Amino acid sequence: MEKLQLIKDPYNIVITGVGGQGNVLGSKILSNMLVRKGYHVTIGETFGASQRGGSVMSHVRVSGKSTWSPQIPKGKAHLIVALEPVEAIRVLMSYGNQEVKVLANTRPIYPVGVIAGELDYPSIEAIRATLAELSSTALFISATDEAIKLGNSILANIIMIGAASRMLEFPIDRQDFKEVIITTLPASKLDVNLKAFDMGAKMVRQ
């Protein structure tokens, strides 16, 4: 399969969230979609605590030329996909730059300290303002809310991947996703995952 030349090579994607949201699976699905297109893809380690509630971050580096080291250098992300809104700020502070694009889920997951009343959690308005100030593009989608309508909140990760597919600077599509899902998840989960991917893609209009 012919590879498309990347204007930004490597193209650096950070997928972040908290444990239990499925962002590690999401990063693997996205990476396999890109491999299917013929790109060289490296997935970085997951940073932070992977248990439910802990911060999780995956690096995905995409190249049309060669394989790169798995860790994205500070300040060199091109796209940040955040399944939890405050995690978007956390990653942006380390890997952001003036040209970075941010895709963030609107549904917060409150840390124990916030639930206990020991810490404050910023309002979604404050988060939006911060991300807009620190990025070239900041798009928020209600991935968790829509996933619940499909019957399972974990499908927010697939909705986010569908949305992210429209924000990349090179094409991947529904067929790429379908081929990867067929080999990744049980056949009984194909239809609902395709619906989730389509839902995410429709939320982003280029």
mmCIF file with all atom_site columns, C-alpha atoms in Angstrom:
data_model
loop_
_atom_site.group_PDB
_atom_site.id
_atom_site.type_symbol
_atom_site.label_atom_id
_atom_site.label_alt_id
_atom_site.label_comp_id
_atom_site.label_asym_id
_atom_site.label_entity_id
_atom_site.label_seq_id
_atom_site.pdbx_PDB_ins_code
_atom_site.Cartn_x
_atom_site.Cartn_y
_atom_site.Cartn_z
_atom_site.occupancy
_atom_site.B_iso_or_equiv
_atom_site.pdbx_formal_charge
_atom_site.auth_seq_id
_atom_site.auth_comp_id
_atom_site.auth_asym_id
_atom_site.auth_atom_id
_atom_site.pdbx_PDB_model_num
ATOM 1   C CA . MET A 1 1   ? 0.000   0.000  0.000  1.00 0.00 ? 1   MET A CA 1
ATOM 2   C CA . GLU A 1 2   ? 1.383   3.363  -1.009 1.00 0.00 ? 2   GLU A CA 1
ATOM 3   C CA . LYS A 1 3   ? 2.408   5.669  1.799  1.00 0.00 ? 3   LYS A CA 1
ATOM 4   C CA . LEU A 1 4   ? 1.442   9.303  1.836  1.00 0.00 ? 4   LEU A CA 1
ATOM 5   C CA . GLN A 1 5   ? 4.168   11.817 2.498  1.00 0.00 ? 5   GLN A CA 1
ATOM 6   C CA . LEU A 1 6   ? 3.807   13.655 5.784  1.00 0.00 ? 6   LEU A CA 1
ATOM 7   C CA . ILE A 1 7   ? 4.388   17.390 5.913  1.00 0.00 ? 7   ILE A CA 1
ATOM 8   C CA . LYS A 1 8   ? 5.322   16.951 9.568  1.00 0.00 ? 8   LYS A CA 1
ATOM 9   C CA . ASP A 1 9   ? 7.479   13.855 9.897  1.00 0.00 ? 9   ASP A CA 1
ATOM 10  C CA . PRO A 1 10  ? 7.289   12.422 12.451 1.00 0.00 ? 10  PRO A CA 1
ATOM 11  C CA . TYR A 1 11  ? 3.743   13.430 13.309 1.00 0.00 ? 11  TYR A CA 1
ATOM 12  C CA . ASN A 1 12  ? 3.370   13.265 17.085 1.00 0.00 ? 12  ASN A CA 1
ATOM 13  C CA . ILE A 1 13  ? 0.114   12.348 18.834 1.00 0.00 ? 13  ILE A CA 1
ATOM 14  C CA . VAL A 1 14  ? -0.462  12.199 22.588 1.00 0.00 ? 14  VAL A CA 1
ATOM 15  C CA . ILE A 1 15  ? -3.507  10.291 23.836 1.00 0.00 ? 15  ILE A CA 1
ATOM 16  C CA . THR A 1 16  ? -4.237  10.934 27.488 1.00 0.00 ? 16  THR A CA 1
ATOM 17  C CA . GLY A 1 17  ? -6.848  10.262 30.130 1.00 0.00 ? 17  GLY A CA 1
ATOM 18  C CA . VAL A 1 18  ? -7.181  8.382  33.378 1.00 0.00 ? 18  VAL A CA 1
ATOM 19  C CA . GLY A 1 19  ? -7.099  4.677  34.098 1.00 0.00 ? 19  GLY A CA 1
ATOM 20  C CA . GLY A 1 20  ? -10.282 2.882  33.123 1.00 0.00 ? 20  GLY A CA 1
ATOM 21  C CA . GLN A 1 21  ? -11.167 5.128  30.171 1.00 0.00 ? 21  GLN A CA 1
ATOM 22  C CA . GLY A 1 22  ? -9.634  2.868  27.545 1.00 0.00 ? 22  GLY A CA 1
ATOM 23  C CA . ASN A 1 23  ? -7.154  5.330  26.096 1.00 0.00 ? 23  ASN A CA 1
ATOM 24  C CA . VAL A 1 24  ? -4.408  2.689  25.889 1.00 0.00 ? 24  VAL A CA 1
ATOM 25  C CA . LEU A 1 25  ? -6.678  0.546  23.709 1.00 0.00 ? 25  LEU A CA 1
ATOM 26  C CA . GLY A 1 26  ? -7.581  3.654  21.737 1.00 0.00 ? 26  GLY A CA 1
ATOM 27  C CA . SER A 1 27  ? -3.929  4.406  21.029 1.00 0.00 ? 27  SER A CA 1
ATOM 28  C CA . LYS A 1 28  ? -3.358  0.838  19.824 1.00 0.00 ? 28  LYS A CA 1
ATOM 29  C CA . ILE A 1 29  ? -6.376  0.981  17.535 1.00 0.00 ? 29  ILE A CA 1
ATOM 30  C CA . LEU A 1 30  ? -5.285  4.309  16.050 1.00 0.00 ? 30  LEU A CA 1
ATOM 31  C CA . SER A 1 31  ? -1.739  3.025  15.612 1.00 0.00 ? 31  SER A CA 1
ATOM 32  C CA . ASN A 1 32  ? -2.927  -0.118 13.846 1.00 0.00 ? 32  ASN A CA 1
ATOM 33  C CA . MET A 1 33  ? -5.072  1.985  11.523 1.00 0.00 ? 33  MET A CA 1
ATOM 34  C CA . LEU A 1 34  ? -1.983  3.970  10.560 1.00 0.00 ? 34  LEU A CA 1
ATOM 35  C CA . VAL A 1 35  ? 0.137   0.840  10.128 1.00 0.00 ? 35  VAL A CA 1
ATOM 36  C CA . ARG A 1 36  ? -2.540  -0.460 7.790  1.00 0.00 ? 36  ARG A CA 1
ATOM 37  C CA . LYS A 1 37  ? -1.986  2.662  5.675  1.00 0.00 ? 37  LYS A CA 1
ATOM 38  C CA . GLY A 1 38  ? 1.703   1.800  5.430  1.00 0.00 ? 38  GLY A CA 1
ATOM 39  C CA . TYR A 1 39  ? 3.153   4.271  7.916  1.00 0.00 ? 39  TYR A CA 1
ATOM 40  C CA . HIS A 1 40  ? 5.901   3.565  10.402 1.00 0.00 ? 40  HIS A CA 1
ATOM 41  C CA . VAL A 1 41  ? 4.273   3.887  13.833 1.00 0.00 ? 41  VAL A CA 1
ATOM 42  C CA . THR A 1 42  ? 5.856   3.787  17.265 1.00 0.00 ? 42  THR A CA 1
ATOM 43  C CA . ILE A 1 43  ? 3.793   3.690  20.459 1.00 0.00 ? 43  ILE A CA 1
ATOM 44  C CA . GLY A 1 44  ? 5.500   5.127  23.508 1.00 0.00 ? 44  GLY A CA 1
ATOM 45  C CA . GLU A 1 45  ? 5.207   3.749  27.000 1.00 0.00 ? 45  GLU A CA 1
ATOM 46  C CA . THR A 1 46  ? 2.221   4.558  29.126 1.00 0.00 ? 46  THR A CA 1
ATOM 47  C CA . PHE A 1 47  ? 3.208   7.084  31.764 1.00 0.00 ? 47  PHE A CA 1
ATOM 48  C CA . GLY A 1 48  ? 1.679   7.398  35.202 1.00 0.00 ? 48  GLY A CA 1
ATOM 49  C CA . ALA A 1 49  ? -0.479  4.951  37.101 1.00 0.00 ? 49  ALA A CA 1
ATOM 50  C CA . SER A 1 50  ? -2.572  2.768  34.825 1.00 0.00 ? 50  SER A CA 1
ATOM 51  C CA . GLN A 1 51  ? -4.950  1.724  37.581 1.00 0.00 ? 51  GLN A CA 1
ATOM 52  C CA . ARG A 1 52  ? -8.439  3.178  37.512 1.00 0.00 ? 52  ARG A CA 1
ATOM 53  C CA . GLY A 1 53  ? -8.341  6.872  38.344 1.00 0.00 ? 53  GLY A CA 1
ATOM 54  C CA . GLY A 1 54  ? -4.633  7.459  37.705 1.00 0.00 ? 54  GLY A CA 1
ATOM 55  C CA . SER A 1 55  ? -3.259  9.573  34.854 1.00 0.00 ? 55  SER A CA 1
ATOM 56  C CA . VAL A 1 56  ? -2.385  7.619  31.716 1.00 0.00 ? 56  VAL A CA 1
ATOM 57  C CA . MET A 1 57  ? -0.580  8.926  28.639 1.00 0.00 ? 57  MET A CA 1
ATOM 58  C CA . SER A 1 58  ? 0.443   7.226  25.398 1.00 0.00 ? 58  SER A CA 1
ATOM 59  C CA . HIS A 1 59  ? 2.704   8.628  22.691 1.00 0.00 ? 59  HIS A CA 1
ATOM 60  C CA . VAL A 1 60  ? 2.050   7.732  19.044 1.00 0.00 ? 60  VAL A CA 1
ATOM 61  C CA . ARG A 1 61  ? 4.700   8.770  16.512 1.00 0.00 ? 61  ARG A CA 1
ATOM 62  C CA . VAL A 1 62  ? 3.878   8.459  12.816 1.00 0.00 ? 62  VAL A CA 1
ATOM 63  C CA . SER A 1 63  ? 6.376   8.597  9.955  1.00 0.00 ? 63  SER A CA 1
ATOM 64  C CA . GLY A 1 64  ? 6.400   7.914  6.255  1.00 0.00 ? 64  GLY A CA 1
ATOM 65  C CA . LYS A 1 65  ? 10.159  7.459  6.277  1.00 0.00 ? 65  LYS A CA 1
ATOM 66  C CA . SER A 1 66  ? 11.466  5.592  9.307  1.00 0.00 ? 66  SER A CA 1
ATOM 67  C CA . THR A 1 67  ? 10.866  4.426  12.858 1.00 0.00 ? 67  THR A CA 1
ATOM 68  C CA . TRP A 1 68  ? 11.421  7.014  15.587 1.00 0.00 ? 68  TRP A CA 1
ATOM 69  C CA . SER A 1 69  ? 12.058  6.727  19.298 1.00 0.00 ? 69  SER A CA 1
ATOM 70  C CA . PRO A 1 70  ? 8.832   6.097  21.240 1.00 0.00 ? 70  PRO A CA 1
ATOM 71  C CA . GLN A 1 71  ? 8.895   9.202  23.403 1.00 0.00 ? 71  GLN A CA 1
ATOM 72  C CA . ILE A 1 72  ? 7.799   12.556 21.982 1.00 0.00 ? 72  ILE A CA 1
ATOM 73  C CA . PRO A 1 73  ? 10.184  15.393 22.913 1.00 0.00 ? 73  PRO A CA 1
ATOM 74  C CA . LYS A 1 74  ? 8.822   18.138 25.135 1.00 0.00 ? 74  LYS A CA 1
ATOM 75  C CA . GLY A 1 75  ? 6.954   20.803 23.187 1.00 0.00 ? 75  GLY A CA 1
ATOM 76  C CA . LYS A 1 76  ? 6.704   18.686 20.012 1.00 0.00 ? 76  LYS A CA 1
ATOM 77  C CA . ALA A 1 77  ? 3.145   17.308 19.969 1.00 0.00 ? 77  ALA A CA 1
ATOM 78  C CA . HIS A 1 78  ? 1.014   17.969 16.879 1.00 0.00 ? 78  HIS A CA 1
ATOM 79  C CA . LEU A 1 79  ? -2.257  16.551 18.224 1.00 0.00 ? 79  LEU A CA 1
ATOM 80  C CA . ILE A 1 80  ? -3.370  15.933 21.812 1.00 0.00 ? 80  ILE A CA 1
ATOM 81  C CA . VAL A 1 81  ? -6.386  13.693 22.331 1.00 0.00 ? 81  VAL A CA 1
ATOM 82  C CA . ALA A 1 82  ? -7.676  13.920 25.906 1.00 0.00 ? 82  ALA A CA 1
ATOM 83  C CA . LEU A 1 83  ? -10.409 11.673 27.248 1.00 0.00 ? 83  LEU A CA 1
ATOM 84  C CA . GLU A 1 84  ? -10.464 13.798 30.408 1.00 0.00 ? 84  GLU A CA 1
ATOM 85  C CA . PRO A 1 85  ? -10.385 17.624 30.120 1.00 0.00 ? 85  PRO A CA 1
ATOM 86  C CA . VAL A 1 86  ? -7.885  18.505 32.864 1.00 0.00 ? 86  VAL A CA 1
ATOM 87  C CA . GLU A 1 87  ? -5.510  15.872 31.490 1.00 0.00 ? 87  GLU A CA 1
ATOM 88  C CA . ALA A 1 88  ? -5.478  17.937 28.280 1.00 0.00 ? 88  ALA A CA 1
ATOM 89  C CA . ILE A 1 89  ? -4.029  20.866 30.219 1.00 0.00 ? 89  ILE A CA 1
ATOM 90  C CA . ARG A 1 90  ? -1.497  18.659 31.967 1.00 0.00 ? 90  ARG A CA 1
ATOM 91  C CA . VAL A 1 91  ? -0.186  17.263 28.682 1.00 0.00 ? 91  VAL A CA 1
ATOM 92  C CA . LEU A 1 92  ? -0.366  20.594 26.886 1.00 0.00 ? 92  LEU A CA 1
ATOM 93  C CA . MET A 1 93  ? 1.877   22.222 29.470 1.00 0.00 ? 93  MET A CA 1
ATOM 94  C CA . SER A 1 94  ? 4.623   19.707 28.688 1.00 0.00 ? 94  SER A CA 1
ATOM 95  C CA . TYR A 1 95  ? 4.155   18.810 25.027 1.00 0.00 ? 95  TYR A CA 1
ATOM 96  C CA . GLY A 1 96  ? 2.227   21.740 23.578 1.00 0.00 ? 96  GLY A CA 1
ATOM 97  C CA . ASN A 1 97  ? 3.337   24.500 21.228 1.00 0.00 ? 97  ASN A CA 1
ATOM 98  C CA . GLN A 1 98  ? 1.714   27.296 19.227 1.00 0.00 ? 98  GLN A CA 1
ATOM 99  C CA . GLU A 1 99  ? 0.660   24.947 16.412 1.00 0.00 ? 99  GLU A CA 1
ATOM 100 C CA . VAL A 1 100 ? -0.684  22.013 18.422 1.00 0.00 ? 100 VAL A CA 1
ATOM 101 C CA . LYS A 1 101 ? -4.304  20.900 18.043 1.00 0.00 ? 101 LYS A CA 1
ATOM 102 C CA . VAL A 1 102 ? -6.279  19.652 21.043 1.00 0.00 ? 102 VAL A CA 1
ATOM 103 C CA . LEU A 1 103 ? -9.301  17.363 21.068 1.00 0.00 ? 103 LEU A CA 1
ATOM 104 C CA . ALA A 1 104 ? -10.858 17.044 24.527 1.00 0.00 ? 104 ALA A CA 1
ATOM 105 C CA . ASN A 1 105 ? -13.764 15.151 26.029 1.00 0.00 ? 105 ASN A CA 1
ATOM 106 C CA . THR A 1 106 ? -16.018 17.400 28.100 1.00 0.00 ? 106 THR A CA 1
ATOM 107 C CA . ARG A 1 107 ? -16.786 14.903 30.888 1.00 0.00 ? 107 ARG A CA 1
ATOM 108 C CA . PRO A 1 108 ? -14.529 15.346 33.947 1.00 0.00 ? 108 PRO A CA 1
ATOM 109 C CA . ILE A 1 109 ? -13.359 12.534 36.186 1.00 0.00 ? 109 ILE A CA 1
ATOM 110 C CA . TYR A 1 110 ? -12.797 13.961 39.625 1.00 0.00 ? 110 TYR A CA 1
ATOM 111 C CA . PRO A 1 111 ? -9.732  12.850 41.605 1.00 0.00 ? 111 PRO A CA 1
ATOM 112 C CA . VAL A 1 112 ? -10.179 11.573 45.135 1.00 0.00 ? 112 VAL A CA 1
ATOM 113 C CA . GLY A 1 113 ? -8.911  14.884 46.527 1.00 0.00 ? 113 GLY A CA 1
ATOM 114 C CA . VAL A 1 114 ? -11.647 16.794 44.713 1.00 0.00 ? 114 VAL A CA 1
ATOM 115 C CA . ILE A 1 115 ? -14.330 14.373 45.839 1.00 0.00 ? 115 ILE A CA 1
ATOM 116 C CA . ALA A 1 116 ? -13.078 14.714 49.421 1.00 0.00 ? 116 ALA A CA 1
ATOM 117 C CA . GLY A 1 117 ? -13.226 18.500 49.183 1.00 0.00 ? 117 GLY A CA 1
ATOM 118 C CA . GLU A 1 118 ? -9.458  18.884 49.581 1.00 0.00 ? 118 GLU A CA 1
ATOM 119 C CA . LEU A 1 119 ? -8.764  20.110 46.037 1.00 0.00 ? 119 LEU A CA 1
ATOM 120 C CA . ASP A 1 120 ? -10.572 22.300 43.524 1.00 0.00 ? 120 ASP A CA 1
ATOM 121 C CA . TYR A 1 121 ? -11.422 21.214 39.987 1.00 0.00 ? 121 TYR A CA 1
ATOM 122 C CA . PRO A 1 122 ? -11.548 24.002 37.363 1.00 0.00 ? 122 PRO A CA 1
ATOM 123 C CA . SER A 1 123 ? -14.799 24.792 35.605 1.00 0.00 ? 123 SER A CA 1
ATOM 124 C CA . ILE A 1 124 ? -15.205 23.623 32.016 1.00 0.00 ? 124 ILE A CA 1
ATOM 125 C CA . GLU A 1 125 ? -15.234 27.306 31.018 1.00 0.00 ? 125 GLU A CA 1
ATOM 126 C CA . ALA A 1 126 ? -11.823 27.807 32.634 1.00 0.00 ? 126 ALA A CA 1
ATOM 127 C CA . ILE A 1 127 ? -10.499 24.672 30.945 1.00 0.00 ? 127 ILE A CA 1
ATOM 128 C CA . ARG A 1 128 ? -11.771 25.848 27.552 1.00 0.00 ? 128 ARG A CA 1
ATOM 129 C CA . ALA A 1 129 ? -10.115 29.240 28.010 1.00 0.00 ? 129 ALA A CA 1
ATOM 130 C CA . THR A 1 130 ? -6.790  27.707 29.007 1.00 0.00 ? 130 THR A CA 1
ATOM 131 C CA . LEU A 1 131 ? -6.715  25.263 26.105 1.00 0.00 ? 131 LEU A CA 1
ATOM 132 C CA . ALA A 1 132 ? -7.700  27.966 23.618 1.00 0.00 ? 132 ALA A CA 1
ATOM 133 C CA . GLU A 1 133 ? -4.870  30.152 24.871 1.00 0.00 ? 133 GLU A CA 1
ATOM 134 C CA . LEU A 1 134 ? -2.228  27.428 24.701 1.00 0.00 ? 134 LEU A CA 1
ATOM 135 C CA . SER A 1 135 ? -3.094  25.786 21.356 1.00 0.00 ? 135 SER A CA 1
ATOM 136 C CA . SER A 1 136 ? -3.880  26.645 17.748 1.00 0.00 ? 136 SER A CA 1
ATOM 137 C CA . THR A 1 137 ? -7.124  24.668 17.828 1.00 0.00 ? 137 THR A CA 1
ATOM 138 C CA . ALA A 1 138 ? -9.075  23.354 20.818 1.00 0.00 ? 138 ALA A CA 1
ATOM 139 C CA . LEU A 1 139 ? -12.162 21.275 20.102 1.00 0.00 ? 139 LEU A CA 1
ATOM 140 C CA . PHE A 1 140 ? -14.419 19.861 22.817 1.00 0.00 ? 140 PHE A CA 1
ATOM 141 C CA . ILE A 1 141 ? -16.840 16.999 22.223 1.00 0.00 ? 141 ILE A CA 1
ATOM 142 C CA . SER A 1 142 ? -19.275 15.257 24.572 1.00 0.00 ? 142 SER A CA 1
ATOM 143 C CA . ALA A 1 143 ? -17.808 11.816 23.950 1.00 0.00 ? 143 ALA A CA 1
ATOM 144 C CA . THR A 1 144 ? -18.853 10.240 27.248 1.00 0.00 ? 144 THR A CA 1
ATOM 145 C CA . ASP A 1 145 ? -22.407 11.562 27.031 1.00 0.00 ? 145 ASP A CA 1
ATOM 146 C CA . GLU A 1 146 ? -22.787 10.149 23.523 1.00 0.00 ? 146 GLU A CA 1
ATOM 147 C CA . ALA A 1 147 ? -21.163 6.849  24.521 1.00 0.00 ? 147 ALA A CA 1
ATOM 148 C CA . ILE A 1 148 ? -23.715 6.416  27.296 1.00 0.00 ? 148 ILE A CA 1
ATOM 149 C CA . LYS A 1 149 ? -26.454 6.764  24.678 1.00 0.00 ? 149 LYS A CA 1
ATOM 150 C CA . LEU A 1 150 ? -24.836 3.816  22.876 1.00 0.00 ? 150 LEU A CA 1
ATOM 151 C CA . GLY A 1 151 ? -25.019 1.780  26.068 1.00 0.00 ? 151 GLY A CA 1
ATOM 152 C CA . ASN A 1 152 ? -21.458 1.897  27.412 1.00 0.00 ? 152 ASN A CA 1
ATOM 153 C CA . SER A 1 153 ? -19.415 4.881  28.590 1.00 0.00 ? 153 SER A CA 1
ATOM 154 C CA . ILE A 1 154 ? -16.153 3.138  27.622 1.00 0.00 ? 154 ILE A CA 1
ATOM 155 C CA . LEU A 1 155 ? -17.091 3.755  23.970 1.00 0.00 ? 155 LEU A CA 1
ATOM 156 C CA . ALA A 1 156 ? -16.029 7.357  24.538 1.00 0.00 ? 156 ALA A CA 1
ATOM 157 C CA . ASN A 1 157 ? -12.526 6.240  23.569 1.00 0.00 ? 157 ASN A CA 1
ATOM 158 C CA . ILE A 1 158 ? -13.774 5.073  20.164 1.00 0.00 ? 158 ILE A CA 1
ATOM 159 C CA . ILE A 1 159 ? -15.793 8.258  19.675 1.00 0.00 ? 159 ILE A CA 1
ATOM 160 C CA . MET A 1 160 ? -12.608 10.213 20.384 1.00 0.00 ? 160 MET A CA 1
ATOM 161 C CA . ILE A 1 161 ? -10.657 8.126  17.856 1.00 0.00 ? 161 ILE A CA 1
ATOM 162 C CA . GLY A 1 162 ? -13.345 8.787  15.253 1.00 0.00 ? 162 GLY A CA 1
ATOM 163 C CA . ALA A 1 163 ? -13.115 12.510 15.947 1.00 0.00 ? 163 ALA A CA 1
ATOM 164 C CA . ALA A 1 164 ? -9.308  12.429 15.937 1.00 0.00 ? 164 ALA A CA 1
ATOM 165 C CA . SER A 1 165 ? -9.333  10.769 12.510 1.00 0.00 ? 165 SER A CA 1
ATOM 166 C CA . ARG A 1 166 ? -10.815 14.005 11.129 1.00 0.00 ? 166 ARG A CA 1
ATOM 167 C CA . MET A 1 167 ? -8.198  16.215 12.775 1.00 0.00 ? 167 MET A CA 1
ATOM 168 C CA . LEU A 1 168 ? -5.113  14.450 11.447 1.00 0.00 ? 168 LEU A CA 1
ATOM 169 C CA . GLU A 1 169 ? -3.172  15.981 8.575  1.00 0.00 ? 169 GLU A CA 1
ATOM 170 C CA . PHE A 1 170 ? -3.295  12.721 6.628  1.00 0.00 ? 170 PHE A CA 1
ATOM 171 C CA . PRO A 1 171 ? -6.288  10.518 5.790  1.00 0.00 ? 171 PRO A CA 1
ATOM 172 C CA . ILE A 1 172 ? -7.537  7.513  7.720  1.00 0.00 ? 172 ILE A CA 1
ATOM 173 C CA . ASP A 1 173 ? -11.141 6.428  7.481  1.00 0.00 ? 173 ASP A CA 1
ATOM 174 C CA . ARG A 1 174 ? -13.956 4.146  8.565  1.00 0.00 ? 174 ARG A CA 1
ATOM 175 C CA . GLN A 1 175 ? -12.696 1.199  6.527  1.00 0.00 ? 175 GLN A CA 1
ATOM 176 C CA . ASP A 1 176 ? -9.308  1.373  8.228  1.00 0.00 ? 176 ASP A CA 1
ATOM 177 C CA . PHE A 1 177 ? -11.071 1.362  11.586 1.00 0.00 ? 177 PHE A CA 1
ATOM 178 C CA . LYS A 1 178 ? -13.322 -1.537 10.618 1.00 0.00 ? 178 LYS A CA 1
ATOM 179 C CA . GLU A 1 179 ? -10.414 -3.699 9.477  1.00 0.00 ? 179 GLU A CA 1
ATOM 180 C CA . VAL A 1 180 ? -8.574  -3.084 12.744 1.00 0.00 ? 180 VAL A CA 1
ATOM 181 C CA . ILE A 1 181 ? -11.619 -3.696 14.951 1.00 0.00 ? 181 ILE A CA 1
ATOM 182 C CA . ILE A 1 182 ? -12.360 -6.995 13.189 1.00 0.00 ? 182 ILE A CA 1
ATOM 183 C CA . THR A 1 183 ? -8.976  -8.300 14.339 1.00 0.00 ? 183 THR A CA 1
ATOM 184 C CA . THR A 1 184 ? -9.003  -6.610 17.756 1.00 0.00 ? 184 THR A CA 1
ATOM 185 C CA . LEU A 1 185 ? -12.440 -7.081 19.335 1.00 0.00 ? 185 LEU A CA 1
ATOM 186 C CA . PRO A 1 186 ? -15.110 -9.831 19.295 1.00 0.00 ? 186 PRO A CA 1
ATOM 187 C CA . ALA A 1 187 ? -17.408 -9.800 16.262 1.00 0.00 ? 187 ALA A CA 1
ATOM 188 C CA . SER A 1 188 ? -20.366 -9.023 18.515 1.00 0.00 ? 188 SER A CA 1
ATOM 189 C CA . LYS A 1 189 ? -18.844 -5.616 19.294 1.00 0.00 ? 189 LYS A CA 1
ATOM 190 C CA . LEU A 1 190 ? -18.268 -4.552 15.683 1.00 0.00 ? 190 LEU A CA 1
ATOM 191 C CA . ASP A 1 191 ? -21.533 -2.715 15.022 1.00 0.00 ? 191 ASP A CA 1
ATOM 192 C CA . VAL A 1 192 ? -21.554 -0.605 18.190 1.00 0.00 ? 192 VAL A CA 1
ATOM 193 C CA . ASN A 1 193 ? -17.904 0.334  17.712 1.00 0.00 ? 193 ASN A CA 1
ATOM 194 C CA . LEU A 1 194 ? -18.569 1.391  14.126 1.00 0.00 ? 194 LEU A CA 1
ATOM 195 C CA . LYS A 1 195 ? -21.449 3.537  15.377 1.00 0.00 ? 195 LYS A CA 1
ATOM 196 C CA . ALA A 1 196 ? -19.151 5.116  17.962 1.00 0.00 ? 196 ALA A CA 1
ATOM 197 C CA . PHE A 1 197 ? -16.444 5.824  15.372 1.00 0.00 ? 197 PHE A CA 1
ATOM 198 C CA . ASP A 1 198 ? -18.971 7.349  12.970 1.00 0.00 ? 198 ASP A CA 1
ATOM 199 C CA . MET A 1 199 ? -20.425 9.466  15.756 1.00 0.00 ? 199 MET A CA 1
ATOM 200 C CA . GLY A 1 200 ? -17.011 10.894 16.604 1.00 0.00 ? 200 GLY A CA 1
ATOM 201 C CA . ALA A 1 201 ? -16.149 11.595 12.974 1.00 0.00 ? 201 ALA A CA 1
ATOM 202 C CA . LYS A 1 202 ? -19.403 13.512 12.501 1.00 0.00 ? 202 LYS A CA 1
ATOM 203 C CA . MET A 1 203 ? -18.606 15.723 15.491 1.00 0.00 ? 203 MET A CA 1
ATOM 204 C CA . VAL A 1 204 ? -15.607 17.183 13.664 1.00 0.00 ? 204 VAL A CA 1
ATOM 205 C CA . ARG A 1 205 ? -16.302 19.127 10.506 1.00 0.00 ? 205 ARG A CA 1
ATOM 206 C CA . GLN A 1 206 ? -13.205 20.054 8.536  1.00 0.00 ? 206 GLN A CA 1
#
